Backbone as CSV, one residue per row, in Angstrom:
resi,resn,N_x,N_y,N_z,CA_x,CA_y,CA_z,C_x,C_y,C_z
1,UNK,-37.125,44.770,36.770,-37.457,43.891,35.647,-38.882,44.145,35.170
2,UNK,-39.834,44.198,36.111,-41.242,44.394,35.743,-41.442,45.721,35.023
3,UNK,-40.762,46.791,35.503,-40.888,48.105,34.859,-40.337,48.060,33.436
4,UNK,-39.195,47.404,33.269,-38.585,47.318,31.933,-39.487,46.548,30.982
5,UNK,-40.063,45.457,31.457,-40.898,44.625,30.597,-42.208,45.301,30.229
6,UNK,-42.639,46.267,31.047,-43.894,46.957,30.734,-43.765,47.789,29.462
7,UNK,-42.528,48.180,29.100,-42.292,48.947,27.868,-41.685,48.061,26.778
8,UNK,-41.602,46.792,27.047,-40.866,45.860,26.191,-41.722,45.402,25.019
9,UNK,-41.192,45.546,23.806,-41.865,45.035,22.620,-41.064,43.839,22.115
10,UNK,-41.549,42.619,22.348,-40.766,41.431,21.980,-40.476,41.362,20.480
11,UNK,-39.307,40.859,20.157,-38.921,40.623,18.769,-38.817,39.115,18.573
12,UNK,-39.630,38.567,17.677,-39.594,37.132,17.418,-38.431,36.802,16.484
13,UNK,-37.695,35.764,16.813,-36.555,35.333,16.010,-36.814,33.907,15.538
14,UNK,-36.761,33.693,14.232,-37.041,32.366,13.683,-35.798,31.483,13.765
15,UNK,-35.900,30.431,14.550,-34.839,29.429,14.657,-35.500,28.058,14.764
16,UNK,-34.703,27.033,14.630,-35.180,25.683,14.916,-34.969,25.442,16.406
17,UNK,-36.024,25.420,17.224,-35.851,25.334,18.678,-35.277,24.013,19.159
18,UNK,-35.213,23.020,18.277,-34.665,21.721,18.661,-33.240,21.527,18.151
19,UNK,-32.655,22.588,17.565,-31.286,22.518,17.047,-30.378,23.434,17.860
20,UNK,-29.428,22.852,18.577,-28.480,23.638,19.366,-27.720,24.609,18.469
21,UNK,-27.297,24.124,17.292,-26.529,24.962,16.361,-27.350,26.149,15.887
22,UNK,-28.590,25.907,15.490,-29.447,26.972,14.972,-29.655,28.061,16.015
23,UNK,-29.966,27.661,17.229,-30.230,28.630,18.301,-28.967,29.391,18.668
24,UNK,-27.866,28.663,18.866,-26.617,29.295,19.295,-26.097,30.283,18.260
25,UNK,-26.057,29.877,16.995,-25.540,30.753,15.940,-26.395,32.005,15.797
26,UNK,-27.712,31.836,15.809,-28.609,32.977,15.622,-28.504,33.957,16.784
27,UNK,-28.562,33.434,18.010,-28.532,34.322,19.169,-27.186,35.013,19.309
28,UNK,-26.097,34.295,19.063,-24.771,34.903,19.174,-24.626,36.055,18.190
29,UNK,-25.095,35.870,16.959,-24.989,36.943,15.960,-25.826,38.155,16.372
30,UNK,-26.996,37.913,16.953,-27.850,39.022,17.400,-27.188,39.782,18.547
31,UNK,-26.654,39.046,19.524,-26.044,39.704,20.679,-24.760,40.433,20.307
32,UNK,-24.057,39.971,19.275,-22.904,40.731,18.782,-23.355,42.092,18.262
33,UNK,-24.466,42.114,17.535,-24.987,43.373,16.992,-25.505,44.290,18.100
34,UNK,-26.076,43.679,19.143,-26.677,44.460,20.224,-25.722,44.657,21.397
35,UNK,-24.457,44.357,21.211,-23.483,44.416,22.301,-23.475,45.800,22.944
36,UNK,-23.543,45.826,24.266,-23.578,47.091,24.990,-24.975,47.543,25.346
37,UNK,-25.980,46.968,24.684,-27.374,47.302,24.988,-27.937,46.279,25.973
38,UNK,-29.000,46.657,26.660,-29.660,45.730,27.567,-30.626,44.863,26.766
39,UNK,-30.461,43.562,26.866,-31.278,42.613,26.103,-31.996,41.679,27.071
40,UNK,-33.305,41.526,26.885,-34.105,40.614,27.702,-34.520,39.423,26.841
41,UNK,-34.313,38.223,27.353,-34.665,37.007,26.614,-35.680,36.209,27.422
42,UNK,-36.817,35.944,26.797,-37.908,35.215,27.448,-37.696,33.709,27.283
43,UNK,-37.465,33.016,28.393,-37.250,31.574,28.365,-38.548,30.774,28.461
44,UNK,-39.657,31.477,28.620,-40.934,30.794,28.811,-41.238,29.839,27.660
45,UNK,-41.557,28.617,27.992,-41.977,27.588,27.026,-40.879,27.137,26.070
46,UNK,-39.632,27.560,26.297,-38.557,27.055,25.441,-38.322,25.574,25.736
47,UNK,-38.121,24.752,24.692,-37.743,23.359,24.946,-36.339,23.300,25.547
48,UNK,-35.975,22.202,26.207,-34.692,22.121,26.918,-33.466,22.447,26.073
49,UNK,-33.417,21.957,24.834,-32.246,22.218,23.983,-32.087,23.711,23.739
50,UNK,-33.190,24.374,23.441,-33.141,25.805,23.161,-32.767,26.595,24.411
51,UNK,-33.366,26.250,25.545,-33.080,26.970,26.786,-31.615,26.824,27.182
52,UNK,-31.055,25.634,27.002,-29.649,25.437,27.362,-28.730,26.226,26.436
53,UNK,-29.040,26.257,25.138,-28.224,27.022,24.187,-28.285,28.516,24.492
54,UNK,-29.474,29.014,24.778,-29.649,30.431,25.104,-28.860,30.786,26.360
55,UNK,-28.902,29.929,27.362,-28.187,30.195,28.611,-26.686,30.256,28.384
56,UNK,-26.160,29.320,27.592,-24.721,29.302,27.301,-24.296,30.593,26.609
57,UNK,-25.030,31.010,25.587,-24.661,32.214,24.836,-24.826,33.465,25.696
58,UNK,-25.885,33.525,26.487,-26.133,34.710,27.315,-24.999,34.963,28.296
59,UNK,-24.337,33.901,28.745,-23.247,34.059,29.712,-21.993,34.659,29.092
60,UNK,-21.980,34.826,27.767,-20.821,35.420,27.098,-20.944,36.938,26.970
61,UNK,-22.099,37.487,27.318,-22.342,38.913,27.099,-22.852,39.587,28.375
62,UNK,-22.418,40.840,28.561,-22.960,41.646,29.651,-24.344,42.171,29.259
63,UNK,-25.102,42.564,30.267,-26.402,43.225,30.063,-27.433,42.350,29.354
64,UNK,-27.276,41.027,29.434,-28.294,40.121,28.897,-29.066,39.535,30.070
65,UNK,-30.357,39.738,30.083,-31.204,39.260,31.178,-32.087,38.117,30.677
66,UNK,-32.093,37.031,31.410,-32.966,35.905,31.104,-34.147,35.931,32.064
67,UNK,-35.336,35.752,31.540,-36.509,35.759,32.420,-37.556,34.793,31.892
68,UNK,-38.512,34.502,32.721,-39.617,33.641,32.322,-40.909,34.158,32.913
69,UNK,-42.006,33.771,32.318,-43.337,34.168,32.791,-44.057,32.918,33.279
70,UNK,-44.615,33.016,34.464,-45.390,31.909,35.011,-46.868,32.173,34.739
71,UNK,-47.438,31.527,33.715,-48.836,31.780,33.375,-49.785,31.080,34.335
72,UNK,-51.015,31.577,34.367,-52.026,30.910,35.176,-52.377,29.559,34.571
73,UNK,-52.210,29.449,33.233,-52.420,28.176,32.552,-51.076,27.688,32.022
74,UNK,-50.871,26.386,32.053,-49.609,25.831,31.590,-49.526,25.849,30.067
75,UNK,-48.307,25.894,29.512,-48.111,25.923,28.068,-48.339,24.561,27.439
76,UNK,-48.234,24.509,26.120,-48.410,23.247,25.421,-47.257,23.032,24.445
77,UNK,-47.370,22.023,23.608,-46.282,21.668,22.694,-46.013,22.791,21.698
78,UNK,-44.723,23.032,21.394,-44.339,24.102,20.474,-44.322,23.564,19.047
79,UNK,-45.152,24.114,18.145,-45.173,23.654,16.747,-43.920,24.091,15.994
80,UNK,-43.750,23.556,14.801,-42.642,23.938,13.928,-42.759,25.424,13.580
81,UNK,-41.619,26.188,13.649,-41.662,27.637,13.380,-42.158,28.003,11.985
82,UNK,-42.068,27.098,11.014,-42.467,27.403,9.636,-43.925,27.064,9.338
83,UNK,-44.701,26.787,10.363,-46.103,26.416,10.154,-47.041,27.485,10.702
84,UNK,-48.255,27.565,10.152,-49.249,28.516,10.685,-49.568,28.236,12.151
85,UNK,-49.453,26.961,12.557,-49.741,26.607,13.944,-48.801,27.316,14.914
86,UNK,-47.551,27.597,14.443,-46.599,28.280,15.317,-47.068,29.700,15.625
87,UNK,-47.583,30.406,14.610,-48.089,31.761,14.829,-49.272,31.740,15.795
88,UNK,-50.130,30.733,15.648,-51.258,30.605,16.575,-50.763,30.335,17.993
89,UNK,-49.713,29.511,18.097,-49.156,29.194,19.409,-48.613,30.455,20.084
90,UNK,-47.852,31.266,19.309,-47.284,32.495,19.864,-48.388,33.438,20.320
91,UNK,-49.431,33.546,19.508,-50.544,34.431,19.866,-51.229,33.955,21.146
92,UNK,-51.438,32.636,21.259,-52.067,32.095,22.468,-51.178,32.315,23.684
93,UNK,-49.873,32.078,23.506,-48.935,32.240,24.618,-48.919,33.677,25.115
94,UNK,-48.905,34.634,24.173,-48.847,36.039,24.557,-50.140,36.519,25.198
95,UNK,-51.229,35.799,24.968,-52.513,36.229,25.531,-52.789,35.616,26.902
96,UNK,-51.898,34.700,27.352,-52.100,34.095,28.667,-51.934,35.134,29.765
97,UNK,-52.698,34.990,30.810,-52.587,35.888,31.963,-51.434,35.406,32.830
98,UNK,-50.505,36.304,33.136,-49.320,35.923,33.896,-49.602,35.924,35.391
99,UNK,-49.123,34.883,36.052,-49.217,34.835,37.508,-48.003,35.508,38.129
100,UNK,-46.989,35.789,37.324,-45.784,36.443,37.813,-44.625,36.175,36.882
101,UNK,-43.532,36.900,37.075,-42.321,36.680,36.284,-41.194,36.259,37.212
102,UNK,-40.201,35.597,36.657,-39.044,35.211,37.454,-37.790,35.495,36.646
103,UNK,-36.744,35.915,37.341,-35.472,36.235,36.705,-34.523,35.054,36.890
104,UNK,-33.862,34.658,35.810,-32.851,33.605,35.888,-31.519,34.274,36.196
105,UNK,-31.031,34.117,37.419,-29.793,34.786,37.809,-28.595,34.112,37.143
106,UNK,-27.626,34.920,36.788,-26.432,34.437,36.101,-25.233,35.198,36.618
107,UNK,-24.003,34.704,36.398,-22.820,35.427,36.853,-22.771,36.836,36.268
108,UNK,-22.283,37.787,37.060,-22.233,39.171,36.600,-21.140,39.430,35.581
109,UNK,-20.121,38.592,35.572,-19.005,38.757,34.637,-19.189,37.793,33.473
110,UNK,-19.218,38.293,32.232,-19.419,37.398,31.089,-18.225,36.472,30.864
111,UNK,-18.506,35.309,30.308,-17.447,34.364,29.961,-16.900,34.750,28.590
112,UNK,-15.616,35.091,28.541,-15.015,35.523,27.275,-14.382,34.312,26.591
113,UNK,-15.114,33.719,25.655,-14.606,32.520,24.987,-13.613,32.844,23.885
114,UNK,-13.858,33.931,23.162,-12.948,34.330,22.077,-12.214,35.576,22.549
115,UNK,-10.971,35.379,22.999,-10.273,36.471,23.678,-9.343,37.272,22.781
116,UNK,-9.014,36.781,21.590,-8.163,37.588,20.714,-8.433,37.250,19.247
117,UNK,-7.798,38.019,18.380,-8.044,37.903,16.939,-7.569,36.563,16.381
118,UNK,-6.498,36.005,16.956,-5.995,34.723,16.459,-7.006,33.610,16.697
119,UNK,-7.649,33.619,17.854,-8.656,32.595,18.138,-9.829,32.713,17.166
120,UNK,-10.238,33.937,16.899,-11.320,34.159,15.933,-10.913,33.651,14.550
121,UNK,-9.671,33.925,14.171,-9.196,33.508,12.850,-9.126,31.984,12.744
122,UNK,-8.738,31.318,13.834,-8.693,29.851,13.839,-10.093,29.281,13.659
123,UNK,-11.058,29.819,14.395,-12.442,29.353,14.266,-12.950,29.514,12.838
124,UNK,-12.728,30.693,12.276,-13.236,30.981,10.939,-12.527,30.149,9.868
125,UNK,-11.229,29.928,10.059,-10.477,29.122,9.090,-10.942,27.669,9.115
126,UNK,-11.086,27.105,10.303,-11.577,25.729,10.408,-12.982,25.611,9.824
127,UNK,-13.803,26.608,10.084,-15.169,26.587,9.549,-15.138,26.611,8.023
128,UNK,-14.253,27.453,7.481,-14.122,27.577,6.025,-13.599,26.280,5.396
129,UNK,-12.842,25.508,6.181,-12.248,24.256,5.686,-13.072,23.038,6.120
130,UNK,-14.360,23.242,6.281,-15.295,22.150,6.606,-15.109,21.576,8.004
131,UNK,-14.566,22.390,8.913,-14.617,22.036,10.327,-13.403,21.393,10.944
132,UNK,-12.398,21.013,10.149,-11.264,20.326,10.772,-9.994,20.455,9.941
133,UNK,-8.859,20.278,10.636,-7.540,20.212,9.994,-6.896,18.894,10.399
134,UNK,-6.120,18.290,9.487,-5.483,17.003,9.786,-4.494,17.114,10.941
135,UNK,-3.918,18.311,11.094,-2.906,18.517,12.132,-2.797,20.008,12.420
136,UNK,-2.103,20.325,13.505,-1.842,21.734,13.812,-0.983,22.349,12.713
137,UNK,-0.062,21.559,12.157,0.798,22.070,11.075,-0.038,22.503,9.875
138,UNK,-1.022,21.691,9.507,-1.880,22.062,8.380,-2.658,23.340,8.689
139,UNK,-3.149,23.450,9.912,-3.885,24.653,10.310,-2.992,25.885,10.232
140,UNK,-1.747,25.749,10.690,-0.806,26.875,10.637,-0.567,27.299,9.189
141,UNK,-0.438,26.326,8.287,-0.273,26.647,6.861,-1.478,27.414,6.337
142,UNK,-2.675,26.957,6.684,-3.893,27.645,6.247,-3.924,29.082,6.746
143,UNK,-3.317,29.313,7.906,-3.302,30.658,8.485,-2.186,31.520,7.907
144,UNK,-1.416,30.955,6.969,-0.389,31.733,6.281,0.918,31.856,7.024
145,UNK,1.173,30.957,7.989,2.426,31.012,8.741,3.228,29.736,8.519
146,UNK,4.457,29.728,9.023,5.387,28.625,8.777,5.279,27.562,9.875
147,UNK,4.746,26.377,9.558,4.595,25.343,10.583,5.919,24.706,11.008
148,UNK,6.997,24.947,10.228,8.300,24.373,10.570,9.063,25.231,11.573
149,UNK,8.573,26.429,11.800,9.191,27.300,12.797,8.757,26.814,14.182
150,UNK,9.692,26.359,15.022,9.318,25.793,16.324,8.599,26.786,17.240
151,UNK,8.971,28.053,17.158,8.321,29.066,18.000,6.860,29.235,17.587
152,UNK,6.643,29.309,16.266,5.276,29.453,15.749,4.426,28.246,16.124
153,UNK,4.996,27.057,15.937,4.231,25.837,16.224,3.900,25.729,17.708
154,UNK,4.855,26.074,18.561,4.617,26.024,20.007,3.541,27.026,20.416
155,UNK,3.587,28.209,19.792,2.599,29.249,20.099,1.186,28.787,19.747
156,UNK,1.040,28.194,18.562,-0.288,27.726,18.142,-0.735,26.500,18.938
157,UNK,0.211,25.669,19.350,-0.145,24.512,20.174,-0.752,24.970,21.497
158,UNK,-0.150,25.999,22.102,-0.701,26.546,23.354,-2.066,27.172,23.114
159,UNK,-2.192,27.876,21.992,-3.451,28.544,21.668,-4.573,27.517,21.473
160,UNK,-4.277,26.455,20.736,-5.271,25.407,20.490,-5.641,24.704,21.795
161,UNK,-4.647,24.473,22.650,-4.919,23.829,23.941,-5.877,24.684,24.772
162,UNK,-5.659,25.999,24.749,-6.550,26.901,25.475,-7.955,26.902,24.905
163,UNK,-8.054,26.861,23.571,-9.372,26.829,22.930,-10.090,25.508,23.208
164,UNK,-9.295,24.435,23.360,-9.900,23.143,23.702,-10.482,23.193,25.117
165,UNK,-9.780,23.835,26.036,-10.287,23.978,27.402,-11.583,24.783,27.433
166,UNK,-11.708,25.739,26.523,-12.925,26.556,26.456,-14.079,25.839,25.767
167,UNK,-13.784,24.699,25.139,-14.842,23.957,24.462,-15.097,24.397,23.035
168,UNK,-14.148,25.132,22.431,-14.327,25.622,21.064,-13.812,24.640,20.017
169,UNK,-12.761,23.904,20.355,-12.193,22.901,19.448,-11.874,21.645,20.250
170,UNK,-11.606,20.562,19.529,-11.084,19.361,20.182,-9.956,18.795,19.323
171,UNK,-9.025,18.138,19.987,-7.902,17.516,19.285,-8.060,16.001,19.339
172,UNK,-7.865,15.363,18.196,-8.012,13.916,18.098,-6.729,13.307,17.558
173,UNK,-6.279,12.242,18.195,-5.067,11.569,17.741,-5.358,10.781,16.472
174,UNK,-4.621,11.077,15.406,-4.744,10.347,14.144,-3.341,9.970,13.682
175,UNK,-2.931,8.735,13.999,-1.573,8.314,13.673,-0.570,9.102,14.500
176,UNK,0.377,9.722,13.829,1.401,10.509,14.526,0.976,11.960,14.698
177,UNK,-0.138,12.329,14.113,-0.610,13.717,14.189,-1.836,13.826,15.086
178,UNK,-2.153,15.054,15.457,-3.364,15.317,16.225,-4.248,16.251,15.408
179,UNK,-5.348,15.712,14.925,-6.279,16.532,14.146,-6.930,17.570,15.052
180,UNK,-7.294,18.697,14.460,-7.982,19.768,15.189,-9.337,19.975,14.535
181,UNK,-10.398,19.884,15.313,-11.733,20.064,14.744,-12.587,20.945,15.641
182,UNK,-13.535,21.625,15.017,-14.464,22.462,15.759,-15.422,21.599,16.572
183,UNK,-15.759,22.064,17.759,-16.876,21.480,18.488,-18.158,22.094,17.929
184,UNK,-19.291,21.596,18.382,-20.552,22.175,17.927,-20.655,23.636,18.367
185,UNK,-20.153,23.936,19.576,-20.167,25.322,20.054,-19.265,26.190,19.193
186,UNK,-18.047,25.715,18.913,-17.123,26.483,18.079,-17.672,26.733,16.692
187,UNK,-18.294,25.698,16.105,-18.886,25.849,14.774,-20.047,26.832,14.796
188,UNK,-20.822,26.812,15.881,-21.962,27.731,15.993,-21.503,29.184,16.045
189,UNK,-20.451,29.456,16.830,-19.951,30.829,16.939,-19.327,31.283,15.621
190,UNK,-18.598,30.381,14.957,-18.013,30.726,13.658,-19.106,31.013,12.640
191,UNK,-20.141,30.187,12.632,-21.252,30.392,11.698,-21.922,31.737,11.937
192,UNK,-22.071,32.098,13.209,-22.678,33.390,13.534,-21.831,34.537,13.001
193,UNK,-20.512,34.449,13.166,-19.625,35.514,12.699,-19.623,35.611,11.181
194,UNK,-19.663,34.468,10.505,-19.668,34.472,9.039,-20.965,35.058,8.504
195,UNK,-22.082,34.605,9.039,-23.379,35.052,8.527,-23.595,36.546,8.730
196,UNK,-23.052,37.077,9.812,-23.234,38.501,10.094,-22.029,39.324,9.669
197,UNK,-21.096,38.675,8.954,-19.914,39.354,8.403,-19.110,40.061,9.482
198,UNK,-19.035,39.428,10.659,-18.208,39.975,11.724,-16.756,39.591,11.502
199,UNK,-16.539,38.440,10.866,-15.191,37.953,10.613,-14.546,38.631,9.423
200,UNK,-13.431,38.095,9.005,-12.690,38.673,7.888,-13.470,38.516,6.582
201,UNK,-13.343,39.475,5.655,-14.188,39.495,4.459,-14.119,38.252,3.579
202,UNK,-12.975,37.544,3.536,-12.874,36.456,2.567,-13.547,35.181,3.039
203,UNK,-13.963,35.130,4.286,-14.616,33.915,4.765,-16.027,33.824,4.215
204,UNK,-16.434,32.619,3.889,-17.782,32.407,3.355,-18.351,31.128,3.938
205,UNK,-19.664,31.005,3.870,-20.304,29.782,4.327,-19.852,28.606,3.463
206,UNK,-19.636,27.430,4.059,-19.293,26.255,3.252,-20.372,25.984,2.211
207,UNK,-19.970,25.389,1.078,-20.939,25.100,0.019,-21.997,24.115,0.495
208,UNK,-21.593,23.184,1.373,-22.535,22.243,1.963,-22.657,22.547,3.455
209,UNK,-23.795,22.229,4.073,-23.932,22.445,5.518,-22.823,21.731,6.279
210,UNK,-22.260,22.417,7.270,-21.161,21.842,8.036,-21.709,20.784,8.983
211,UNK,-21.266,19.544,8.804,-21.704,18.438,9.659,-20.481,17.896,10.383
212,UNK,-20.451,18.050,11.701,-19.319,17.581,12.477,-19.495,16.104,12.803
213,UNK,-18.414,15.319,12.772,-18.531,13.888,13.081,-18.902,13.658,14.528
214,UNK,-19.689,12.622,14.781,-20.064,12.257,16.140,-18.962,11.406,16.757
215,UNK,-18.626,11.712,18.021,-17.573,10.953,18.706,-18.189,9.839,19.531
């Protein structure tokens, strides 16, 4: 780790460090582009929300290393990224004398949250439709398939159940139907794919920022 970092030129990424969505979407899109390469992420001085989001996303990719620097002097409050104070903070942080580095160990096998094209299409479709469908039948229609076909409906019901277990969507009982909506994690990954054009060409960012209802 120390040898690798001696040649390491950090790349600053502008995100809102207090927004789980901002951090998750940005980092996921970057790691998709850098997939297969060795990536080092400095957790030093990250606020808790940002550090937790980075850790979750890092576990989805191989060759991502999380590390931190233990300075001789302790860090201070992180200013807003869009202010001159933030640049001063980064400069001060980088000039601190390190007492040592530490590696954040993680499982060697990445967690594969999006395992096939249908799951990706469901995420992107829900994102395009402002985050939710009234029912699985409505979602199936949006995907261009026949919701009245029992085999098709059963197949998508199993798929949605699996995505719910992964934390990508949640199902809510609404009358006789069960609505399907993106979780914050699912919306973050969909946003990353849309912004970096990893998904299908016709998907676009919603006209208004996607705001998921609080449960």
